[in-house]
Short mmCIF file of C-alpha atoms and ligand atoms in Angstrom, two decimals:
data_model
loop_
_atom_site.label_atom_id
_atom_site.label_comp_id
_atom_site.label_asym_id
_atom_site.label_seq_id
_atom_site.Cartn_x
_atom_site.Cartn_y
_atom_site.Cartn_z
CA MET A 1 -10.64 30.79 4.69
CA LYS A 2 -10.86 27.59 2.22
CA LYS A 3 -7.58 25.98 2.21
CA LEU A 4 -6.18 25.69 -1.83
CA VAL A 5 -5.80 22.37 -3.04
CA THR A 6 -3.26 21.09 -5.22
CA GLY A 7 -3.37 18.09 -6.27
CA PHE A 8 -5.15 14.36 -5.04
CA PRO A 9 -6.46 13.85 -2.10
CA GLU A 10 -4.38 12.28 0.67
CA ASN A 11 -6.14 8.44 1.39
CA PHE A 12 -7.37 9.06 -2.45
CA LEU A 13 -8.46 5.61 -3.34
CA TRP A 14 -6.31 4.21 -7.18
CA GLY A 15 -7.87 1.03 -8.83
CA GLY A 16 -9.89 -0.33 -11.25
CA ALA A 17 -13.36 -1.77 -12.05
CA THR A 18 -15.14 -4.80 -13.74
CA ALA A 19 -18.12 -6.06 -13.53
CA ALA A 20 -19.43 -9.80 -12.81
CA ASN A 21 -21.29 -10.72 -15.88
CA GLN A 22 -17.94 -9.24 -18.13
CA CYS A 23 -15.46 -10.96 -15.96
CA GLU A 24 -16.35 -14.18 -13.62
CA GLY A 25 -17.51 -17.20 -15.80
CA GLY A 26 -18.56 -19.83 -13.70
CA PHE A 27 -21.95 -20.27 -15.53
CA HIS A 28 -22.38 -23.53 -14.11
CA GLU A 29 -20.75 -23.60 -11.51
CA GLY A 30 -21.98 -22.34 -7.46
CA GLY A 31 -25.35 -22.93 -8.37
CA LYS A 32 -25.78 -19.65 -9.96
CA GLY A 33 -29.10 -19.14 -12.48
CA ILE A 34 -29.49 -17.48 -15.75
CA SER A 35 -29.05 -13.99 -16.56
CA ILE A 36 -29.77 -11.42 -19.01
CA ALA A 37 -26.18 -11.55 -19.64
CA ASP A 38 -26.05 -15.15 -20.33
CA ILE A 39 -27.97 -15.15 -23.00
CA GLN A 40 -26.17 -12.43 -24.79
CA ALA A 41 -24.70 -13.37 -28.14
CA TYR A 42 -21.34 -12.53 -30.08
CA HIS A 43 -22.42 -11.53 -33.41
CA LYS A 44 -19.26 -12.14 -36.26
CA GLY A 45 -18.57 -9.17 -38.33
CA LEU A 46 -20.89 -6.69 -35.88
CA ASP A 47 -21.18 -3.64 -36.79
CA ARG A 48 -19.10 -1.93 -33.93
CA LYS A 49 -20.93 1.29 -34.26
CA ILE A 50 -23.94 -0.02 -32.82
CA VAL A 51 -24.79 -1.96 -29.16
CA GLN A 52 -25.51 -5.30 -30.09
CA ASP A 53 -28.86 -6.91 -28.13
CA ARG A 54 -29.70 -3.81 -26.94
CA ASP A 55 -33.59 -4.27 -27.47
CA TYR A 56 -35.60 -7.61 -26.86
CA THR A 57 -39.23 -8.11 -28.30
CA LYS A 58 -40.72 -11.40 -27.14
CA GLU A 59 -40.33 -13.02 -30.20
CA LYS A 60 -35.78 -12.13 -30.40
CA LEU A 61 -36.01 -13.99 -26.73
CA GLU A 62 -37.94 -16.33 -27.60
CA TYR A 63 -35.60 -17.67 -30.53
CA ARG A 64 -32.68 -17.18 -28.25
CA LEU A 65 -33.62 -19.12 -25.90
CA SER A 66 -34.89 -22.65 -28.31
CA HIS A 67 -32.14 -21.84 -29.71
CA GLN A 68 -29.33 -21.56 -27.98
CA ASP A 69 -26.91 -24.01 -30.09
CA GLU A 70 -27.02 -21.28 -33.22
CA PHE A 71 -25.00 -18.97 -30.49
CA TYR A 72 -22.14 -18.17 -29.17
CA PHE A 73 -22.45 -16.29 -25.31
CA PRO A 74 -19.58 -15.12 -24.45
CA LYS A 75 -20.16 -13.58 -21.07
CA ARG A 76 -21.40 -17.35 -19.80
CA GLN A 77 -17.54 -17.88 -19.49
CA GLY A 78 -16.28 -14.13 -18.82
CA VAL A 79 -12.44 -14.31 -18.44
CA ASP A 80 -12.85 -17.04 -15.91
CA PHE A 81 -12.24 -14.68 -12.89
CA PHE A 82 -14.16 -17.23 -11.31
CA HIS A 83 -11.32 -19.74 -10.82
CA ASN A 84 -8.92 -16.98 -11.53
CA TYR A 85 -9.66 -14.16 -8.87
CA LYS A 86 -6.48 -14.95 -6.40
CA GLU A 87 -4.19 -14.63 -9.74
CA ASP A 88 -6.21 -11.18 -10.75
CA ILE A 89 -5.99 -9.94 -7.37
CA ALA A 90 -2.15 -10.22 -6.83
CA LEU A 91 -1.86 -8.03 -9.64
CA MET A 92 -3.42 -5.31 -9.39
CA LYS A 93 -1.83 -5.53 -6.01
CA GLU A 94 1.20 -4.93 -8.11
CA MET A 95 -0.21 -2.35 -9.59
CA GLY A 96 -0.62 -0.46 -6.23
CA PHE A 97 -4.67 -1.09 -5.80
CA THR A 98 -6.34 0.79 -3.38
CA CYS A 99 -10.45 0.28 -4.48
CA TYR A 100 -11.58 -2.56 -6.49
CA ARG A 101 -15.04 -1.67 -8.34
CA MET A 102 -16.54 -4.81 -9.00
CA SER A 103 -19.72 -6.04 -8.84
CA ILE A 104 -22.28 -8.96 -7.35
CA SER A 105 -23.68 -11.89 -9.62
CA TRP A 106 -27.13 -11.11 -8.65
CA THR A 107 -28.26 -14.79 -10.19
CA ARG A 108 -25.21 -16.22 -7.69
CA ILE A 109 -27.31 -15.19 -4.71
CA PHE A 110 -30.64 -15.74 -6.19
CA PRO A 111 -30.33 -17.89 -9.13
CA ASN A 112 -34.15 -17.05 -10.49
CA GLY A 113 -34.51 -14.26 -8.21
CA ASP A 114 -37.99 -14.99 -6.91
CA GLU A 115 -36.29 -17.46 -4.14
CA GLU A 116 -37.20 -16.70 -0.89
CA THR A 117 -33.52 -17.91 0.89
CA PRO A 118 -30.52 -17.37 -0.97
CA ASN A 119 -27.47 -20.12 -2.69
CA GLU A 120 -24.89 -20.24 0.00
CA ALA A 121 -21.80 -21.29 -2.43
CA GLY A 122 -22.56 -17.92 -4.44
CA LEU A 123 -22.77 -16.08 -0.59
CA GLN A 124 -19.59 -17.57 -0.08
CA PHE A 125 -17.68 -16.80 -3.61
CA TYR A 126 -17.72 -13.44 -2.52
CA ASP A 127 -16.79 -13.47 1.36
CA ASP A 128 -13.48 -15.46 -0.31
CA VAL A 129 -13.00 -12.44 -3.16
CA PHE A 130 -13.63 -9.91 -0.33
CA ASP A 131 -11.80 -11.73 2.49
CA GLU A 132 -8.82 -11.36 -0.78
CA LEU A 133 -9.36 -8.04 -1.27
CA HIS A 134 -8.37 -6.97 2.25
CA ARG A 135 -5.31 -9.75 2.90
CA ASN A 136 -4.12 -7.30 -0.27
CA GLY A 137 -5.12 -3.98 1.01
CA ILE A 138 -7.54 -3.32 -1.19
CA GLU A 139 -11.11 -1.76 -0.29
CA PRO A 140 -13.39 -3.09 -2.08
CA ILE A 141 -16.12 -0.92 -3.53
CA VAL A 142 -19.71 -2.67 -5.07
CA THR A 143 -21.83 -2.49 -7.28
CA LEU A 144 -25.06 -4.48 -6.49
CA THR A 145 -26.34 -5.04 -9.90
CA HIS A 146 -24.53 -4.52 -13.15
CA TYR A 147 -26.93 -5.42 -16.25
CA ASP A 148 -27.32 -9.31 -14.93
CA MET A 149 -30.76 -9.63 -13.85
CA PRO A 150 -32.38 -13.38 -13.58
CA LEU A 151 -34.08 -13.61 -16.82
CA HIS A 152 -36.48 -15.21 -15.05
CA LEU A 153 -37.57 -12.32 -13.72
CA VAL A 154 -37.71 -10.94 -16.94
CA THR A 155 -39.84 -13.99 -18.61
CA ASP A 156 -42.10 -14.66 -15.81
CA TYR A 157 -42.51 -11.01 -14.65
CA GLY A 158 -41.79 -8.65 -16.89
CA GLY A 159 -38.81 -6.89 -16.01
CA TRP A 160 -38.43 -3.61 -14.38
CA TYR A 161 -42.10 -2.75 -15.62
CA ASN A 162 -43.43 -5.00 -13.04
CA ARG A 163 -43.47 -3.51 -9.50
CA LYS A 164 -42.86 -6.92 -7.50
CA ILE A 165 -39.19 -6.41 -8.73
CA ILE A 166 -38.91 -3.97 -5.96
CA ASP A 167 -39.55 -6.89 -3.34
CA PHE A 168 -37.03 -9.48 -5.54
CA PHE A 169 -34.57 -6.91 -5.61
CA VAL A 170 -34.11 -5.30 -1.91
CA ARG A 171 -34.38 -9.06 -0.64
CA PHE A 172 -31.34 -9.51 -2.83
CA ALA A 173 -30.07 -6.64 -1.57
CA CYS A 174 -30.12 -6.93 1.73
CA THR A 175 -29.00 -10.23 2.16
CA CYS A 176 -25.57 -8.78 0.67
CA LEU A 177 -25.56 -5.55 2.95
CA ASN A 178 -26.33 -7.84 5.79
CA ARG A 179 -23.74 -10.75 4.60
CA TYR A 180 -20.99 -7.94 4.26
CA LYS A 181 -21.92 -5.79 6.44
CA ASP A 182 -17.79 -5.92 7.85
CA LYS A 183 -16.50 -6.41 4.60
CA VAL A 184 -17.91 -3.67 2.16
CA THR A 185 -18.58 -0.02 2.98
CA TYR A 186 -19.08 1.60 -0.28
CA TRP A 187 -22.06 0.58 -2.00
CA ILE A 188 -23.51 1.19 -5.68
CA ILE A 189 -26.88 0.51 -5.56
CA ILE A 190 -27.42 0.02 -9.79
CA ASN A 191 -25.13 0.13 -12.75
CA GLN A 192 -25.30 3.50 -15.22
CA ILE A 193 -29.31 4.07 -12.98
CA ASN A 194 -29.59 6.80 -16.25
CA LEU A 195 -28.76 4.64 -19.83
CA ILE A 196 -32.13 3.97 -20.46
CA TYR A 197 -32.03 5.01 -24.23
CA ALA A 198 -28.53 2.75 -24.57
CA GLU A 199 -28.94 -0.11 -22.36
CA SER A 200 -32.77 -0.47 -21.78
CA PHE A 201 -33.13 -4.47 -21.61
CA ASN A 202 -29.54 -4.31 -19.82
CA SER A 203 -31.07 -1.79 -17.70
CA LEU A 204 -34.23 -2.74 -17.38
CA GLY A 205 -35.13 -6.31 -18.36
CA ILE A 206 -38.52 -4.57 -20.58
CA LEU A 207 -38.99 -6.41 -23.96
CA GLU A 208 -39.54 -3.49 -26.51
CA ASP A 209 -42.83 -5.10 -27.47
CA ALA A 210 -44.62 -5.45 -24.00
CA HIS A 211 -45.85 -2.14 -24.37
CA ASP A 212 -47.87 0.24 -26.27
CA ASN A 213 -45.44 2.64 -25.04
CA PHE A 214 -41.98 1.88 -24.31
CA GLU A 215 -40.40 4.95 -23.48
CA GLU A 216 -43.54 4.90 -20.75
CA ALA A 217 -42.80 1.70 -19.60
CA LYS A 218 -39.44 2.37 -19.76
CA TYR A 219 -39.74 5.58 -16.97
CA GLN A 220 -42.36 3.41 -14.55
CA GLY A 221 -39.61 1.00 -14.49
CA VAL A 222 -36.76 3.64 -13.36
CA HIS A 223 -39.22 4.79 -10.99
CA HIS A 224 -39.36 0.93 -9.42
CA GLN A 225 -35.51 1.29 -9.22
CA PHE A 226 -36.30 4.79 -7.69
CA VAL A 227 -37.88 3.07 -4.81
CA ALA A 228 -35.68 -0.02 -4.61
CA SER A 229 -33.08 1.91 -4.08
CA SER A 230 -34.38 4.00 -1.09
CA LEU A 231 -35.65 1.05 0.38
CA VAL A 232 -32.29 -0.37 0.44
CA VAL A 233 -30.74 2.99 1.57
CA LYS A 234 -33.20 3.18 4.50
CA GLU A 235 -32.12 -0.74 5.26
CA ALA A 236 -28.76 0.01 4.55
CA LYS A 237 -29.01 2.08 7.11
CA ASN A 238 -29.98 0.29 10.00
CA ILE A 239 -27.59 -2.37 9.21
CA ASN A 240 -24.74 -0.93 9.30
CA PRO A 241 -24.48 2.86 9.98
CA ASN A 242 -21.02 3.38 8.47
CA PHE A 243 -22.20 2.35 5.33
CA LYS A 244 -21.49 5.03 1.90
CA MET A 245 -24.87 3.96 -0.25
CA GLY A 246 -24.70 5.63 -3.73
CA THR A 247 -25.47 6.37 -7.06
CA MET A 248 -24.44 5.76 -10.53
CA SER A 249 -24.62 8.74 -13.74
CA ALA A 250 -23.00 6.89 -17.46
CA ASP A 251 -22.34 10.51 -18.32
CA SER A 252 -24.23 11.64 -21.25
CA THR A 253 -23.97 15.40 -21.07
CA ARG A 254 -24.50 16.61 -24.23
CA ALA A 255 -22.68 19.69 -25.66
CA PRO A 256 -24.43 22.06 -27.91
CA LEU A 257 -22.89 21.31 -31.95
CA THR A 258 -23.16 25.67 -32.32
CA CYS A 259 -23.20 28.47 -30.35
CA HIS A 260 -27.10 28.44 -32.65
CA PRO A 261 -29.38 29.71 -29.45
CA ASP A 262 -31.73 26.43 -30.53
CA ASP A 263 -29.02 23.97 -30.41
CA VAL A 264 -27.93 25.44 -27.19
CA LYS A 265 -31.41 25.06 -25.30
CA LEU A 266 -31.47 21.74 -26.92
CA ALA A 267 -28.37 20.48 -24.76
CA LEU A 268 -29.73 21.84 -21.47
CA GLN A 269 -32.80 20.48 -22.06
CA ARG A 270 -31.57 16.91 -22.99
CA ASN A 271 -28.90 17.53 -20.34
CA ARG A 272 -31.29 17.98 -17.95
CA MET A 273 -33.32 14.67 -18.90
CA GLN A 274 -29.82 12.94 -17.90
CA TYR A 275 -29.72 14.66 -14.57
CA PHE A 276 -33.28 13.86 -14.00
CA PHE A 277 -32.14 10.05 -12.40
CA PHE A 278 -30.30 12.06 -10.02
CA ASP A 279 -31.63 15.45 -9.04
CA VAL A 280 -34.35 12.72 -7.84
CA GLN A 281 -32.01 10.15 -6.37
CA LEU A 282 -29.73 12.93 -4.94
CA LYS A 283 -32.18 15.95 -4.45
CA GLY A 284 -35.14 13.75 -3.42
CA GLU A 285 -37.74 14.88 -5.89
CA TYR A 286 -39.54 15.07 -9.26
CA PRO A 287 -37.81 17.78 -10.61
CA LEU A 288 -41.22 20.03 -12.86
CA TYR A 289 -39.19 20.38 -16.05
CA ALA A 290 -39.38 16.33 -15.97
CA LEU A 291 -43.10 16.33 -15.08
CA ARG A 292 -43.36 18.77 -18.17
CA TYR A 293 -41.46 16.14 -20.70
CA PHE A 294 -44.12 12.91 -19.04
CA LYS A 295 -47.30 15.04 -19.85
CA GLU A 296 -45.57 16.03 -23.13
CA ASN A 297 -44.81 12.55 -23.98
CA ASN A 298 -47.77 10.41 -22.71
CA ILE A 299 -45.65 9.27 -20.09
CA ASN A 300 -47.76 8.65 -16.68
CA ILE A 301 -45.73 7.01 -13.84
CA GLN A 302 -47.69 4.78 -11.08
CA MET A 303 -46.73 5.66 -8.26
CA ALA A 304 -47.89 4.26 -4.85
CA GLU A 305 -48.98 5.70 -1.65
CA GLY A 306 -45.91 6.86 0.03
CA ASP A 307 -43.01 6.47 -2.83
CA GLU A 308 -42.56 10.00 -3.36
CA GLU A 309 -42.00 10.01 0.95
CA LEU A 310 -39.83 7.74 0.22
CA ILE A 311 -37.41 8.71 -2.20
CA ARG A 312 -37.28 12.45 -0.52
CA ASN A 313 -35.76 10.74 3.09
CA HIS A 314 -33.67 7.96 1.49
CA THR A 315 -31.57 9.91 -1.20
CA MET A 316 -28.28 8.57 -1.86
CA GLU A 317 -24.98 9.37 -0.41
CA PHE A 318 -22.64 9.16 -3.14
CA LEU A 319 -22.38 9.76 -7.12
CA ALA A 320 -20.24 7.95 -8.73
CA VAL A 321 -19.66 8.71 -12.46
CA ALA A 322 -18.39 7.01 -16.04
CA TYR A 323 -16.75 8.41 -18.28
CA TYR A 324 -16.05 7.19 -21.32
CA TYR A 325 -17.24 10.69 -23.88
CA SER A 326 -18.89 13.04 -25.10
CA TYR A 327 -21.37 13.97 -28.17
CA CYS A 328 -23.18 17.00 -29.05
CA VAL A 329 -26.78 17.98 -29.85
CA ASP A 330 -28.08 19.45 -32.81
CA ALA A 331 -31.51 21.75 -33.34
CA LYS A 332 -31.56 20.61 -36.77
CA LYS A 333 -31.62 16.92 -36.22
CA PRO A 334 -32.76 16.59 -32.21
CA GLU A 335 -34.07 12.53 -33.33
CA ALA A 336 -29.94 12.20 -32.97
CA ARG A 337 -28.73 11.70 -29.39
CA ARG A 338 -25.32 11.18 -30.66
CA VAL A 339 -23.99 13.64 -32.88
CA ASN A 340 -20.11 13.91 -33.40
CA ASN A 341 -18.24 16.84 -32.27
CA PRO A 342 -16.44 17.55 -35.10
CA TYR A 343 -13.49 18.63 -33.01
CA LEU A 344 -13.09 15.34 -31.41
CA LYS A 345 -11.29 11.90 -32.90
CA ALA A 346 -13.52 8.76 -32.08
CA ASN A 347 -12.20 5.39 -31.34
CA GLU A 348 -13.72 2.26 -33.64
CA TRP A 349 -16.41 1.87 -31.88
CA GLY A 350 -17.29 5.80 -32.81
CA TRP A 351 -16.89 6.51 -29.17
CA SER A 352 -15.37 10.11 -29.52
CA ILE A 353 -12.41 11.11 -27.23
CA ASP A 354 -12.59 14.05 -24.89
CA ALA A 355 -10.79 14.25 -21.47
CA VAL A 356 -11.69 18.09 -20.85
CA GLY A 357 -15.23 16.73 -21.14
CA LEU A 358 -14.18 14.43 -17.61
CA TYR A 359 -13.52 18.10 -16.13
CA SER A 360 -16.59 19.99 -17.23
CA CYS A 361 -19.15 17.25 -15.96
CA MET A 362 -17.63 16.40 -12.77
CA SER A 363 -17.12 20.04 -11.93
CA MET A 364 -20.98 20.08 -13.06
CA TYR A 365 -22.22 17.46 -10.67
CA TRP A 366 -20.34 18.93 -8.04
CA ASP A 367 -22.11 22.40 -8.69
CA ARG A 368 -25.38 21.06 -9.16
CA TYR A 369 -25.18 18.28 -6.00
CA HIS A 370 -22.37 18.81 -3.96
CA VAL A 371 -21.86 15.39 -3.08
CA PRO A 372 -18.73 13.38 -3.02
CA MET A 373 -17.95 11.57 -6.28
CA MET A 374 -15.98 8.73 -7.92
CA ILE A 375 -15.02 8.29 -11.10
CA ALA A 376 -16.41 4.14 -11.54
CA GLU A 377 -15.13 3.74 -14.79
CA ASN A 378 -13.44 5.91 -17.23
CA GLY A 379 -11.07 3.55 -20.41
CA LEU A 380 -10.89 3.05 -23.72
CA GLY A 381 -11.16 0.20 -25.57
CA MET A 382 -8.86 -0.78 -28.42
CA VAL A 383 -8.55 -3.85 -30.90
CA GLU A 384 -4.90 -5.46 -29.06
CA LEU A 385 -2.92 -8.39 -31.34
CA MET A 386 -0.16 -9.78 -29.18
CA GLU A 387 1.35 -11.74 -32.46
CA ASN A 388 5.15 -12.30 -32.10
CA GLU A 389 5.83 -9.58 -29.46
CA GLU A 390 5.63 -9.80 -25.76
CA ARG A 391 4.12 -7.16 -24.26
CA ILE A 392 1.07 -4.85 -25.53
CA HIS A 393 2.36 -1.52 -26.02
CA ASP A 394 -0.27 0.69 -25.16
CA ASP A 395 0.64 4.23 -25.60
CA TYR A 396 -2.31 5.41 -26.75
CA ARG A 397 -4.24 4.68 -23.63
CA ILE A 398 -1.52 5.56 -21.60
CA ASN A 399 -2.07 9.17 -23.00
CA TYR A 400 -5.99 8.92 -22.81
CA LEU A 401 -6.00 8.10 -19.19
CA GLY A 402 -2.91 10.48 -18.17
CA GLN A 403 -4.95 12.96 -19.77
CA HIS A 404 -8.10 12.30 -18.00
CA ILE A 405 -6.35 12.00 -15.33
CA LYS A 406 -5.17 15.69 -15.75
CA GLU A 407 -8.41 16.95 -16.40
CA LEU A 408 -9.86 14.98 -13.22
CA LYS A 409 -6.94 16.70 -10.72
CA ASP A 410 -8.20 20.00 -12.53
CA ALA A 411 -11.83 19.89 -11.48
CA ILE A 412 -10.40 18.61 -8.05
CA CYS A 413 -8.66 21.52 -7.45
CA ASP A 414 -11.12 23.71 -8.73
CA GLY A 415 -13.51 22.15 -5.35
CA ALA A 416 -15.17 19.12 -6.77
CA GLU A 417 -15.02 16.67 -3.73
CA VAL A 418 -13.47 12.94 -5.52
CA PHE A 419 -12.87 9.66 -3.34
CA ALA A 420 -11.57 7.17 -5.95
CA TYR A 421 -10.76 6.69 -9.10
CA CYS A 422 -10.96 3.42 -10.90
CA VAL A 423 -9.56 2.33 -14.61
CA TRP A 424 -11.89 0.04 -16.85
CA ALA A 425 -10.54 -2.44 -16.51
CA PRO A 426 -7.75 -3.79 -15.11
CA PHE A 427 -7.58 -6.84 -17.14
CA ASP A 428 -9.32 -7.35 -20.71
CA ILE A 429 -13.12 -8.50 -20.67
CA ILE A 430 -16.12 -9.15 -22.50
CA SER A 431 -17.26 -6.25 -23.98
CA ALA A 432 -20.80 -5.14 -22.54
CA GLY A 433 -21.92 -3.37 -25.69
CA THR A 434 -20.83 -5.62 -28.61
CA SER A 435 -19.84 -9.14 -26.41
CA GLU A 436 -16.22 -8.96 -28.19
CA MET A 437 -13.51 -9.77 -26.70
CA SER A 438 -11.49 -8.15 -28.92
CA LYS A 439 -12.77 -4.60 -27.91
CA ARG A 440 -9.78 -4.39 -25.15
CA TYR A 441 -9.55 -2.46 -22.30
CA GLY A 442 -7.44 -3.76 -19.43
CA LEU A 443 -4.37 -2.63 -18.00
CA ILE A 444 -3.29 -6.77 -18.31
CA TYR A 445 -4.10 -8.24 -21.74
CA ILE A 446 -5.79 -11.76 -21.69
CA ASP A 447 -4.98 -14.21 -24.08
CA GLN A 448 -8.92 -15.57 -25.15
CA ASP A 449 -10.48 -14.94 -28.43
CA ASP A 450 -13.78 -13.38 -29.27
CA TYR A 451 -15.01 -17.02 -29.31
CA GLY A 452 -13.26 -17.54 -26.02
CA LYS A 453 -10.38 -19.21 -26.99
CA GLY A 454 -7.15 -19.18 -25.75
CA SER A 455 -5.00 -20.25 -22.92
CA LYS A 456 -6.39 -17.20 -20.56
CA LYS A 457 -2.94 -15.96 -19.78
CA ARG A 458 -2.77 -12.63 -18.09
CA ILE A 459 0.50 -10.75 -19.61
CA PRO A 460 1.03 -7.08 -18.23
CA LYS A 461 0.70 -4.59 -21.21
CA ASP A 462 2.75 -1.15 -20.76
CA SER A 463 0.23 0.45 -19.26
CA PHE A 464 -0.24 -1.87 -16.06
CA TYR A 465 3.54 -0.57 -14.77
CA TRP A 466 2.62 3.45 -15.78
CA TYR A 467 -0.54 2.98 -14.09
CA LYS A 468 2.00 1.52 -11.20
CA ASN A 469 3.75 5.29 -11.15
CA VAL A 470 0.44 7.11 -11.32
CA ILE A 471 -0.60 5.59 -7.65
CA ALA A 472 2.36 5.46 -6.08
CA SER A 473 2.87 9.15 -7.04
CA ASN A 474 -1.09 9.76 -6.17
CA GLY A 475 -1.88 10.98 -9.30
CA GLU A 476 0.99 13.04 -9.84
CA ILE A 477 3.41 11.49 -12.42
CA LEU A 478 1.38 11.23 -15.43
CA ASP A 479 3.60 10.68 -18.50
C1 LIG B 1 -20.30 1.00 -19.16
C2 LIG B 1 -20.70 -0.31 -18.89
O1 LIG B 1 -20.86 1.42 -19.53
O2 LIG B 1 -19.42 1.21 -20.21
C3 LIG B 1 -19.43 -1.14 -19.14
O3 LIG B 1 -21.50 -0.29 -17.12
C4 LIG B 1 -19.03 -1.59 -20.19
O4 LIG B 1 -20.57 -2.65 -18.41
C5 LIG B 1 -18.25 -0.04 -20.16
O5 LIG B 1 -18.40 -2.42 -20.43
C6 LIG B 1 -17.88 -0.37 -21.42
O6 LIG B 1 -18.62 -0.39 -22.71
P1 LIG B 1 -18.36 -1.80 -24.03
O7 LIG B 1 -19.33 -1.68 -24.37
O8 LIG B 1 -16.83 -0.94 -24.57
O9 LIG B 1 -17.78 -2.47 -22.90
#
């Protein structure tokens, strides 16, 4: 008989996660090119419930590019991890991190995306970061692309809709896999491959008005991402058989708003179209429910000969999950993608807080896929003002993280195989969705405002010291 599991496994990896485009800065340095993140502007007085710059039309993109002086682009300077990485890694070590999930900026390595040879200065930067992490006993977990496609691949090729992007991405990915084959073991190929409704431009670089059927164009782009991911897995195993190659979900599991059978059925159908991405990437084929959805919605996906075989033969080895919130579906309002759960409270951005939802989705993913999993992101964004205090007292974050870690432990005790937990984020960074600095997730406060002004001094919050104890106790001490 199997032995009961009573807590987090030995050698469980504890750490935090960031994305290059939200923290690095160094936008003009080391030969870096312009990515889609570098043209995302901060909008004063923004509506926090709306993701900014979610979709782009050709006109909007052209205006943005020809009127750059009218905007402030926070992701160009991030929080200066590019120059500050040694201090930031030292603080992670002080918390006891054993892993750090980070991403490689595609435009540091291939500034325009379509070059034949990579940019050595960009490659060297990540050599230095990985070396620094290893010196501090921290395992890098690396996302190859996290919302920072080279802009040139959008303007001149039409983003992931164009099959040529597969070759450019595979070249970039293989350059990284070869270069860092002795420094990195865990690779997440594409950040949140399923988030094509909320983050379509970030994920796919497809302009809204470039196609008559935008939804079809998005799924075509996703198909190219599936093919590219399988090609990367195939190459990876030749480069280093010990590599672990993963895909990633932004968990979007929906609960039925009521127990009315129509709500229950709609929730199941919506959830399947979220699991679709992982059914393809982990089980190796397009499921029938998706083929039916495509037919009924006039979505015709062009596949080349050999695509299906490639996807079947080169599936992903682990599932990384970003978990922040949960929502419901209401059969009376099927068009609403996010219906708030009346039992839950939400933060200022309308993100409903539901720790139990983490237990449910991790248990469900385990039952469905039986592959190792990790929490790639989990955290709470809040407005926090330092004013005259010496330290941010973020008991709300401690509460949030503690409850989520407890639910994760429950899922593990019920059988889910999970090897890492990464809090989003070790330090405050620029928000992906709203480009604000004011949406702070960090365990370390950074003195910087929405316009990039401030000393950039790093100041640990209460949660920094709390998390240190969590890690030291391997997730046993959570208060
Ligand atoms: C995840 C993204 O979906 O959500 C991150 O992978 C992002 O890049 C995080 O930062 C939180 O979103 P936001 O919009 O609050 O920064």
